[in-house]
Amino acid sequence: MSSAEAVAVEALTSKVTFRFNDGVEYEALSNEGESLLDVARGNEVPVIHQCLTGSCASCICKVDTGEVSMETERLMSLLPSEAKEGFRLTCTAYADTDCVVDLDYPSTFSEDHEASQSVITINEFEWVNHNTVRIVADLADDAEMESFEAGQYVQLKVPGTEEWRSYSMSSTVRDLPEVTFYIRVLEDGVMSNYLRDRAAVGDELEIDGPYGVFYLREEKVPQIMIAGGTGLAPMMSMVDTLRLGNFRRKPVILAFGCSFEKDLFAQEDLELREGWMRNLDVRTCVSRPEGEWGGHNCRAQFSITQDDITDPETIAYLCGPPAMNESARDHLESLGVKGENIHVELFETV
Ligand SMILES: Cc1cc2nc3c(=O)[nH]c(=O)nc-3n(C[C@H](O)[C@H](O)[C@H](O)COP(=O)(O)OP(=O)(O)OC[C@H]3O[C@@H](n4cnc5c(N)ncnc54)[C@H](O)[C@@H]3O)c2cc1C
């Protein structure tokens, strides 16, 4: 190769350093047109990923140094504020210069939480409000889900179709082989139509998982969880994991919000947990109450005030519609919660 050619090749490649939160770093070269995830996969860097389309956010990273651009025309499950703070989805992001990107999980995470495929059988099917079902199902014997972290999701195949959809488990590892889901039934949707029109106890669904990096960081600091609608599901798993583990001293605030009272669900379950856990403060919020409402009359995020931020290392988890997540992130940051301590799961793309 001539020196001119060598320079041209060099100009088209960038060095990407993938830095995991256990301090392990991988360096790899990115060629023009390769996404960060392509680079990682081509070099056996253990970056977590699932959908490859920008709609699940499993492959999220944060740029520390360098320029990393992203495709904006593809479905994105990244909030505008997260993009501004330097977060990127590696499947839709490209190194424009040498760069260092941080992954907020240990380098062993994907090996320790490998997805597997199996089947679930529906045991209980219950409408918990006008548009939400609770499903309790049994995993088949061959399922390997013991490693799932509270907050992670699985993919379920809609019976009679080739379509897969993602759902967070509201149950914990201790409940296995039973798994529980809360699913909002939309007016029209592949899974929604199955649940409304055909689903019944005894149905079998293919399952694939666990996936995702929205999971409980069991650190000894206060935790704030903000859930909108069925965004409550992963929080229930986290609360129960904290309850059953050794983490019972630091305050946990769970703010659960819906527009109308008729949209609420799981109220008895939440009350029970508040009774069992002295450190748990559940704030049920209705933003547009139609009658007398004794709870918080606001969006869930605004039930959190300055007095709740007692520790600069407070960790927050947000799971709700994009607008709620965006507003909750802004609100928490304005109260002093660090951006890197705010973990977000989006059920709908923005
Ligand atoms: C990581 C992850 C975890 C998830 N966990 C849960 C969960 O625990 N519970 C839950 O209820 N959902 C959850 N979802 C959303 C779920 O995967 C489906 O998107 C949702 O159930 C709609 O599927 P569907 O087949 O009925 O509709 P589709 O056929 O996919 O879509 C029909 C139409 O509805 C729109 N749409 C899709 N999702 C929503 C939504 N949530 N609200 C309003 N409109 C929508 C689509 O843009 C489309 O126009 C999760 C999504 C992700 C990415």
Short mmCIF file of C-alpha atoms and ligand atoms in Angstrom, two decimals:
data_model
loop_
_atom_site.label_atom_id
_atom_site.label_comp_id
_atom_site.label_asym_id
_atom_site.label_seq_id
_atom_site.Cartn_x
_atom_site.Cartn_y
_atom_site.Cartn_z
CA MET A 1 0.00 0.00 0.00
CA SER A 2 1.35 3.48 -0.88
CA SER A 3 1.68 6.04 1.90
CA ALA A 4 -1.16 8.08 0.34
CA GLU A 5 -3.44 5.04 0.52
CA ALA A 6 -2.35 4.37 4.11
CA VAL A 7 -3.30 7.92 5.11
CA ALA A 8 -6.69 7.55 3.39
CA VAL A 9 -7.39 4.30 5.25
CA GLU A 10 -6.30 5.85 8.51
CA ALA A 11 -8.58 8.82 7.98
CA LEU A 12 -11.51 6.47 7.60
CA THR A 13 -10.89 4.56 10.80
CA SER A 14 -11.26 5.64 14.41
CA LYS A 15 -10.16 3.97 17.60
CA VAL A 16 -13.08 3.16 19.88
CA THR A 17 -12.44 2.43 23.55
CA PHE A 18 -15.31 0.61 25.25
CA ARG A 19 -15.05 1.15 29.01
CA PHE A 20 -17.16 -1.03 31.35
CA ASN A 21 -18.03 -0.02 34.90
CA ASP A 22 -15.76 -2.71 36.38
CA GLY A 23 -12.83 -0.84 34.83
CA VAL A 24 -12.31 -3.31 31.97
CA GLU A 25 -11.56 -1.60 28.64
CA TYR A 26 -11.57 -2.92 25.07
CA GLU A 27 -10.06 -1.04 22.14
CA ALA A 28 -11.13 -1.66 18.56
CA LEU A 29 -10.92 0.06 15.20
CA SER A 30 -14.06 1.33 13.57
CA ASN A 31 -14.21 1.45 9.78
CA GLU A 32 -16.37 3.97 7.96
CA GLY A 33 -20.04 3.00 8.02
CA GLU A 34 -19.70 0.61 10.95
CA SER A 35 -21.90 1.32 13.95
CA LEU A 36 -20.33 1.13 17.40
CA LEU A 37 -22.27 -2.08 17.89
CA ASP A 38 -20.85 -3.54 14.64
CA VAL A 39 -17.39 -2.71 15.97
CA ALA A 40 -18.14 -4.31 19.32
CA ARG A 41 -19.63 -7.47 17.79
CA GLY A 42 -16.79 -7.78 15.30
CA ASN A 43 -14.24 -7.64 18.09
CA GLU A 44 -16.01 -9.69 20.76
CA VAL A 45 -16.59 -6.70 23.01
CA PRO A 46 -19.42 -7.76 25.35
CA VAL A 47 -21.82 -4.89 24.65
CA ILE A 48 -25.41 -5.82 25.50
CA HIS A 49 -27.85 -5.52 22.62
CA GLN A 50 -31.10 -6.99 21.41
CA CYS A 51 -33.27 -5.31 18.74
CA LEU A 52 -30.51 -3.81 16.53
CA THR A 53 -32.96 -1.11 15.38
CA GLY A 54 -32.71 1.60 18.02
CA SER A 55 -36.01 0.71 19.63
CA CYS A 56 -35.02 -1.21 22.76
CA ALA A 57 -32.14 0.85 24.26
CA SER A 58 -30.35 -2.24 25.55
CA CYS A 59 -27.13 -1.17 23.81
CA ILE A 60 -26.96 2.28 25.42
CA CYS A 61 -23.56 3.86 26.14
CA LYS A 62 -22.32 7.31 27.14
CA VAL A 63 -19.66 9.17 25.20
CA ASP A 64 -16.82 10.31 27.45
CA THR A 65 -14.44 11.75 24.83
CA GLY A 66 -14.56 12.11 21.05
CA GLU A 67 -17.31 12.69 18.52
CA VAL A 68 -20.00 10.05 18.05
CA SER A 69 -22.85 10.87 15.69
CA MET A 70 -26.14 9.02 15.55
CA GLU A 71 -28.79 8.19 13.01
CA THR A 72 -31.83 10.24 13.80
CA GLU A 73 -34.20 8.87 11.18
CA ARG A 74 -34.39 5.39 12.75
CA LEU A 75 -36.74 4.57 15.58
CA MET A 76 -35.11 5.84 18.73
CA SER A 77 -35.65 4.88 22.30
CA LEU A 78 -33.37 7.63 23.52
CA LEU A 79 -34.72 10.81 25.08
CA PRO A 80 -33.55 14.09 23.51
CA SER A 81 -32.11 15.06 26.91
CA GLU A 82 -30.15 11.80 27.06
CA ALA A 83 -28.73 12.44 23.58
CA LYS A 84 -27.72 15.94 24.69
CA GLU A 85 -25.95 14.49 27.74
CA GLY A 86 -23.88 12.23 25.47
CA PHE A 87 -25.86 8.98 25.62
CA ARG A 88 -25.94 6.99 22.38
CA LEU A 89 -27.46 3.69 21.23
CA THR A 90 -24.47 1.80 19.89
CA CYS A 91 -26.57 0.17 17.12
CA THR A 92 -27.31 3.57 15.56
CA ALA A 93 -24.14 5.48 16.52
CA TYR A 94 -20.92 6.03 14.57
CA ALA A 95 -17.44 7.09 15.71
CA ASP A 96 -16.51 10.27 13.82
CA THR A 97 -13.19 10.52 15.71
CA ASP A 98 -11.28 8.40 18.20
CA CYS A 99 -13.56 8.08 21.19
CA VAL A 100 -14.10 6.57 24.62
CA VAL A 101 -17.58 5.30 25.47
CA ASP A 102 -18.77 4.15 28.89
CA LEU A 103 -21.05 1.16 29.48
CA ASP A 104 -22.79 1.28 32.84
CA TYR A 105 -22.51 -2.42 33.66
CA PRO A 106 -19.67 -4.84 34.25
CA SER A 107 -17.85 -6.48 31.34
CA THR A 108 -19.14 -9.85 32.58
CA PHE A 109 -22.82 -8.81 32.50
CA SER A 110 -23.77 -10.33 29.14
CA GLU A 111 -22.00 -13.59 29.95
CA ASP A 112 -23.73 -13.77 33.36
CA HIS A 113 -27.15 -12.89 31.94
CA GLU A 114 -27.31 -14.82 28.71
CA ALA A 115 -30.70 -14.88 27.01
CA SER A 116 -32.35 -18.22 26.42
CA GLN A 117 -35.46 -19.29 24.54
CA SER A 118 -38.31 -21.26 26.04
CA VAL A 119 -42.09 -21.31 26.47
CA ILE A 120 -44.52 -19.96 29.08
CA THR A 121 -48.01 -21.23 29.84
CA ILE A 122 -50.58 -18.70 31.05
CA ASN A 123 -51.88 -19.62 34.52
CA GLU A 124 -53.84 -16.50 35.42
CA PHE A 125 -55.27 -13.86 33.12
CA GLU A 126 -56.92 -10.90 34.83
CA TRP A 127 -58.10 -7.45 33.69
CA VAL A 128 -56.82 -5.11 36.43
CA ASN A 129 -58.42 -1.97 34.97
CA HIS A 130 -60.20 -0.96 31.73
CA ASN A 131 -57.09 -1.45 29.54
CA THR A 132 -54.50 -3.42 31.48
CA VAL A 133 -54.10 -7.16 31.98
CA ARG A 134 -52.06 -9.02 34.55
CA ILE A 135 -50.68 -12.30 33.34
CA VAL A 136 -49.15 -14.93 35.57
CA ALA A 137 -47.43 -17.70 33.65
CA ASP A 138 -45.26 -20.74 34.28
CA LEU A 139 -41.91 -21.14 32.55
CA ALA A 140 -41.22 -24.50 30.98
CA ASP A 141 -38.65 -26.72 32.72
CA ASP A 142 -35.93 -26.06 30.14
CA ALA A 143 -36.01 -22.28 30.69
CA GLU A 144 -32.84 -20.68 32.01
CA MET A 145 -33.96 -17.44 33.58
CA GLU A 146 -32.35 -17.68 37.04
CA SER A 147 -29.95 -14.91 36.18
CA PHE A 148 -32.49 -12.21 35.38
CA GLU A 149 -32.10 -8.90 37.18
CA ALA A 150 -35.07 -7.03 38.60
CA GLY A 151 -36.16 -4.54 35.94
CA GLN A 152 -35.09 -6.55 32.89
CA TYR A 153 -37.49 -7.55 30.13
CA VAL A 154 -38.18 -10.54 27.90
CA GLN A 155 -39.57 -10.90 24.43
CA LEU A 156 -42.85 -12.76 23.95
CA LYS A 157 -44.02 -14.10 20.60
CA VAL A 158 -47.63 -13.24 19.82
CA PRO A 159 -49.44 -16.57 19.29
CA GLY A 160 -50.48 -17.20 15.69
CA THR A 161 -48.03 -14.57 14.35
CA GLU A 162 -44.30 -14.18 13.77
CA GLU A 163 -44.27 -10.95 15.85
CA TRP A 164 -42.29 -10.51 19.04
CA ARG A 165 -42.92 -7.81 21.67
CA SER A 166 -40.95 -6.81 24.76
CA TYR A 167 -42.35 -7.00 28.31
CA SER A 168 -40.79 -6.25 31.68
CA MET A 169 -41.32 -8.84 34.37
CA SER A 170 -42.97 -7.55 37.53
CA SER A 171 -42.00 -10.72 39.41
CA THR A 172 -38.57 -11.58 40.82
CA VAL A 173 -36.09 -14.41 40.43
CA ARG A 174 -37.46 -15.89 43.65
CA ASP A 175 -40.87 -16.35 42.00
CA LEU A 176 -39.49 -18.58 39.22
CA PRO A 177 -40.72 -20.67 37.49
CA GLU A 178 -43.63 -18.22 37.74
CA VAL A 179 -43.37 -14.92 35.85
CA THR A 180 -45.82 -12.01 36.01
CA PHE A 181 -46.49 -9.23 33.51
CA TYR A 182 -48.67 -6.11 33.44
CA ILE A 183 -49.57 -5.28 29.85
CA ARG A 184 -51.50 -2.30 28.55
CA VAL A 185 -53.97 -3.34 25.85
CA LEU A 186 -54.00 -0.75 23.05
CA GLU A 187 -57.02 -0.15 20.82
CA ASP A 188 -55.18 -1.79 17.95
CA GLY A 189 -51.92 -3.69 18.09
CA VAL A 190 -50.65 -7.17 17.37
CA MET A 191 -50.18 -8.24 21.01
CA SER A 192 -53.06 -6.06 22.19
CA ASN A 193 -55.51 -7.71 19.78
CA TYR A 194 -54.38 -11.17 20.87
CA LEU A 195 -54.82 -10.25 24.55
CA ARG A 196 -58.24 -8.68 24.02
CA ASP A 197 -59.71 -11.21 21.62
CA ARG A 198 -58.04 -14.58 22.05
CA ALA A 199 -55.82 -14.96 25.11
CA ALA A 200 -56.87 -17.60 27.63
CA VAL A 201 -55.49 -19.58 30.56
CA GLY A 202 -53.51 -22.52 29.16
CA ASP A 203 -52.14 -20.60 26.14
CA GLU A 204 -48.46 -21.16 25.42
CA LEU A 205 -46.19 -18.30 24.29
CA GLU A 206 -42.57 -18.48 23.18
CA ILE A 207 -40.28 -16.41 25.40
CA ASP A 208 -36.77 -15.08 24.78
CA GLY A 209 -34.67 -13.30 27.40
CA PRO A 210 -33.75 -11.76 29.72
CA TYR A 211 -32.62 -8.53 28.09
CA GLY A 212 -31.84 -4.94 28.95
CA VAL A 213 -29.70 -2.76 31.15
CA PHE A 214 -32.59 -1.20 33.09
CA TYR A 215 -32.01 -3.14 36.26
CA LEU A 216 -31.75 -2.56 39.97
CA ARG A 217 -28.40 -1.25 41.13
CA GLU A 218 -28.42 -2.49 44.70
CA GLU A 219 -26.28 0.27 46.07
CA LYS A 220 -26.60 1.52 49.60
CA VAL A 221 -28.13 4.85 48.61
CA PRO A 222 -31.68 6.19 48.48
CA GLN A 223 -33.67 5.16 45.40
CA ILE A 224 -36.43 6.98 43.55
CA MET A 225 -38.66 5.11 41.12
CA ILE A 226 -41.05 6.99 38.86
CA ALA A 227 -43.55 4.90 36.93
CA GLY A 228 -46.27 5.84 34.47
CA GLY A 229 -48.97 3.24 33.70
CA THR A 230 -47.55 -0.22 33.06
CA GLY A 231 -44.09 1.28 33.67
CA LEU A 232 -44.93 0.07 37.18
CA ALA A 233 -44.06 -3.51 36.15
CA PRO A 234 -40.24 -3.33 36.38
CA MET A 235 -40.52 -1.21 39.55
CA MET A 236 -42.60 -3.92 41.27
CA SER A 237 -39.82 -6.39 40.53
CA MET A 238 -37.25 -3.96 41.92
CA VAL A 239 -39.26 -3.19 45.08
CA ASP A 240 -39.78 -6.89 45.80
CA THR A 241 -36.12 -7.61 45.19
CA LEU A 242 -35.17 -4.90 47.69
CA ARG A 243 -37.75 -6.24 50.15
CA LEU A 244 -36.45 -9.78 49.93
CA GLY A 245 -32.80 -8.77 49.99
CA ASN A 246 -30.69 -6.97 52.51
CA PHE A 247 -31.50 -3.50 51.34
CA ARG A 248 -34.14 -2.22 53.73
CA ARG A 249 -32.67 0.81 55.43
CA LYS A 250 -32.27 3.51 52.79
CA PRO A 251 -35.41 5.29 51.64
CA VAL A 252 -37.17 4.06 48.51
CA ILE A 253 -39.79 6.33 46.95
CA LEU A 254 -42.09 4.81 44.35
CA ALA A 255 -44.12 7.45 42.52
CA PHE A 256 -46.79 5.82 40.38
CA GLY A 257 -48.80 8.04 38.09
CA CYS A 258 -51.76 7.80 35.77
CA SER A 259 -53.98 10.40 34.13
CA PHE A 260 -57.29 9.20 35.60
CA GLU A 261 -58.28 7.13 38.64
CA LYS A 262 -59.70 4.47 36.32
CA ASP A 263 -56.17 3.91 34.93
CA LEU A 264 -54.71 2.88 38.30
CA PHE A 265 -54.05 -0.76 39.15
CA ALA A 266 -52.10 -2.88 41.67
CA GLN A 267 -53.15 -0.56 44.50
CA GLU A 268 -53.56 -3.35 47.05
CA ASP A 269 -50.20 -4.85 46.13
CA LEU A 270 -48.52 -1.49 46.62
CA GLU A 271 -50.25 -0.90 49.97
CA LEU A 272 -49.13 -4.32 51.17
CA ARG A 273 -45.53 -3.56 50.26
CA GLU A 274 -45.67 -0.20 51.99
CA GLY A 275 -46.84 -2.03 55.11
CA TRP A 276 -44.04 -4.58 54.86
CA MET A 277 -41.23 -2.11 54.13
CA ARG A 278 -40.81 0.78 56.50
CA ASN A 279 -38.36 2.44 54.10
CA LEU A 280 -40.86 2.40 51.19
CA ASP A 281 -42.96 5.47 50.44
CA VAL A 282 -45.51 4.87 47.66
CA ARG A 283 -46.97 8.02 46.11
CA THR A 284 -49.95 7.31 43.90
CA CYS A 285 -50.56 10.26 41.63
CA VAL A 286 -53.50 11.09 39.41
CA SER A 287 -52.98 14.13 37.22
CA ARG A 288 -56.59 14.63 36.07
CA PRO A 289 -58.87 13.25 38.83
CA GLU A 290 -62.52 13.13 37.86
CA GLY A 291 -63.96 12.87 41.36
CA GLU A 292 -62.75 13.20 44.95
CA TRP A 293 -59.15 12.02 44.96
CA GLY A 294 -57.27 11.60 48.23
CA GLY A 295 -53.82 10.95 46.73
CA HIS A 296 -51.34 13.20 44.97
CA ASN A 297 -52.99 15.39 42.36
CA CYS A 298 -50.06 15.81 39.96
CA ARG A 299 -47.88 13.94 37.51
CA ALA A 300 -45.79 11.30 39.27
CA GLN A 301 -42.46 13.10 38.87
CA PHE A 302 -43.77 16.24 40.58
CA SER A 303 -44.54 14.35 43.78
CA ILE A 304 -40.75 14.29 44.26
CA THR A 305 -39.52 17.44 45.99
CA GLN A 306 -36.21 18.88 47.12
CA ASP A 307 -36.73 17.37 50.60
CA ASP A 308 -36.60 13.88 49.04
CA ILE A 309 -33.06 14.34 47.75
CA THR A 310 -31.14 13.65 50.92
CA ASP A 311 -28.08 12.11 49.28
CA PRO A 312 -26.17 13.37 46.20
CA GLU A 313 -25.71 9.72 45.12
CA THR A 314 -29.48 9.05 44.94
CA ILE A 315 -30.30 6.63 42.13
CA ALA A 316 -33.44 7.08 40.04
CA TYR A 317 -35.33 4.76 37.70
CA LEU A 318 -37.86 6.14 35.22
CA CYS A 319 -40.29 4.08 33.20
CA GLY A 320 -43.25 5.63 31.47
CA PRO A 321 -44.28 7.38 28.27
CA PRO A 322 -41.51 9.42 26.57
CA ALA A 323 -42.91 12.78 27.73
CA MET A 324 -43.02 11.60 31.35
CA ASN A 325 -39.49 10.23 31.22
CA GLU A 326 -38.17 13.43 29.67
CA SER A 327 -39.91 15.67 32.18
CA ALA A 328 -38.97 13.43 35.12
CA ARG A 329 -35.30 13.45 34.08
CA ASP A 330 -35.30 17.28 33.88
CA HIS A 331 -37.11 17.58 37.20
CA LEU A 332 -34.77 15.21 39.06
CA GLU A 333 -31.69 16.88 37.63
CA SER A 334 -33.05 20.27 38.72
CA LEU A 335 -33.34 18.82 42.25
CA GLY A 336 -29.71 17.71 42.15
CA VAL A 337 -29.86 14.05 41.08
CA LYS A 338 -26.84 13.31 38.89
CA GLY A 339 -27.62 12.58 35.22
CA GLU A 340 -25.53 9.41 35.27
CA ASN A 341 -27.56 8.07 38.22
CA ILE A 342 -30.85 8.31 36.30
CA HIS A 343 -31.79 5.09 34.51
CA VAL A 344 -34.55 5.20 31.93
CA GLU A 345 -36.68 2.56 30.22
CA LEU A 346 -38.91 3.53 27.32
CA PHE A 347 -41.82 1.29 26.35
CA GLU A 348 -42.64 3.46 23.33
CA THR A 349 -40.13 4.96 20.96
CA VAL A 350 -39.80 8.76 20.84
C1 LIG B 1 -37.92 -2.78 26.83
C2 LIG B 1 -39.43 -2.72 26.72
C3 LIG B 1 -40.22 -3.23 27.74
C4 LIG B 1 -41.61 -3.15 27.65
N1 LIG B 1 -42.38 -3.61 28.69
C5 LIG B 1 -43.73 -3.44 28.66
C6 LIG B 1 -44.56 -3.83 29.77
O1 LIG B 1 -44.07 -4.39 30.77
N2 LIG B 1 -45.89 -3.59 29.69
C7 LIG B 1 -46.46 -3.00 28.57
O2 LIG B 1 -47.69 -2.78 28.56
N3 LIG B 1 -45.71 -2.65 27.50
C8 LIG B 1 -44.38 -2.87 27.50
N4 LIG B 1 -43.61 -2.52 26.42
C9 LIG B 1 -44.31 -2.11 25.16
C10 LIG B 1 -44.62 -3.39 24.35
O3 LIG B 1 -43.39 -3.99 23.91
C11 LIG B 1 -45.44 -3.13 23.08
O4 LIG B 1 -44.88 -2.07 22.36
C12 LIG B 1 -46.89 -2.78 23.39
O5 LIG B 1 -47.48 -3.81 24.19
C13 LIG B 1 -47.70 -2.64 22.08
O6 LIG B 1 -47.64 -3.85 21.37
P1 LIG B 1 -48.79 -4.24 20.33
O7 LIG B 1 -48.30 -5.43 19.57
O8 LIG B 1 -50.11 -4.36 21.02
O9 LIG B 1 -48.87 -2.96 19.38
P2 LIG B 1 -48.09 -2.77 17.99
O10 LIG B 1 -48.71 -3.63 16.96
O11 LIG B 1 -46.63 -2.90 18.23
O12 LIG B 1 -48.35 -1.23 17.74
C14 LIG B 1 -49.61 -0.70 17.36
C15 LIG B 1 -49.54 0.81 17.41
O13 LIG B 1 -49.43 1.29 18.76
C16 LIG B 1 -48.30 2.15 18.94
N5 LIG B 1 -47.73 1.82 20.26
C17 LIG B 1 -46.81 0.84 20.54
N6 LIG B 1 -46.58 0.80 21.88
C18 LIG B 1 -47.37 1.74 22.44
C19 LIG B 1 -47.59 2.15 23.79
N7 LIG B 1 -46.95 1.57 24.82
N8 LIG B 1 -48.50 3.14 23.98
C20 LIG B 1 -49.16 3.73 22.95
N9 LIG B 1 -48.99 3.37 21.66
C21 LIG B 1 -48.11 2.41 21.41
C22 LIG B 1 -47.36 1.77 17.82
O14 LIG B 1 -46.54 2.87 17.48
C23 LIG B 1 -48.33 1.40 16.69
O15 LIG B 1 -48.77 2.55 16.03
C24 LIG B 1 -42.22 -2.59 26.49
C25 LIG B 1 -41.41 -2.12 25.45
C26 LIG B 1 -40.04 -2.18 25.55
C27 LIG B 1 -39.19 -1.65 24.43
#
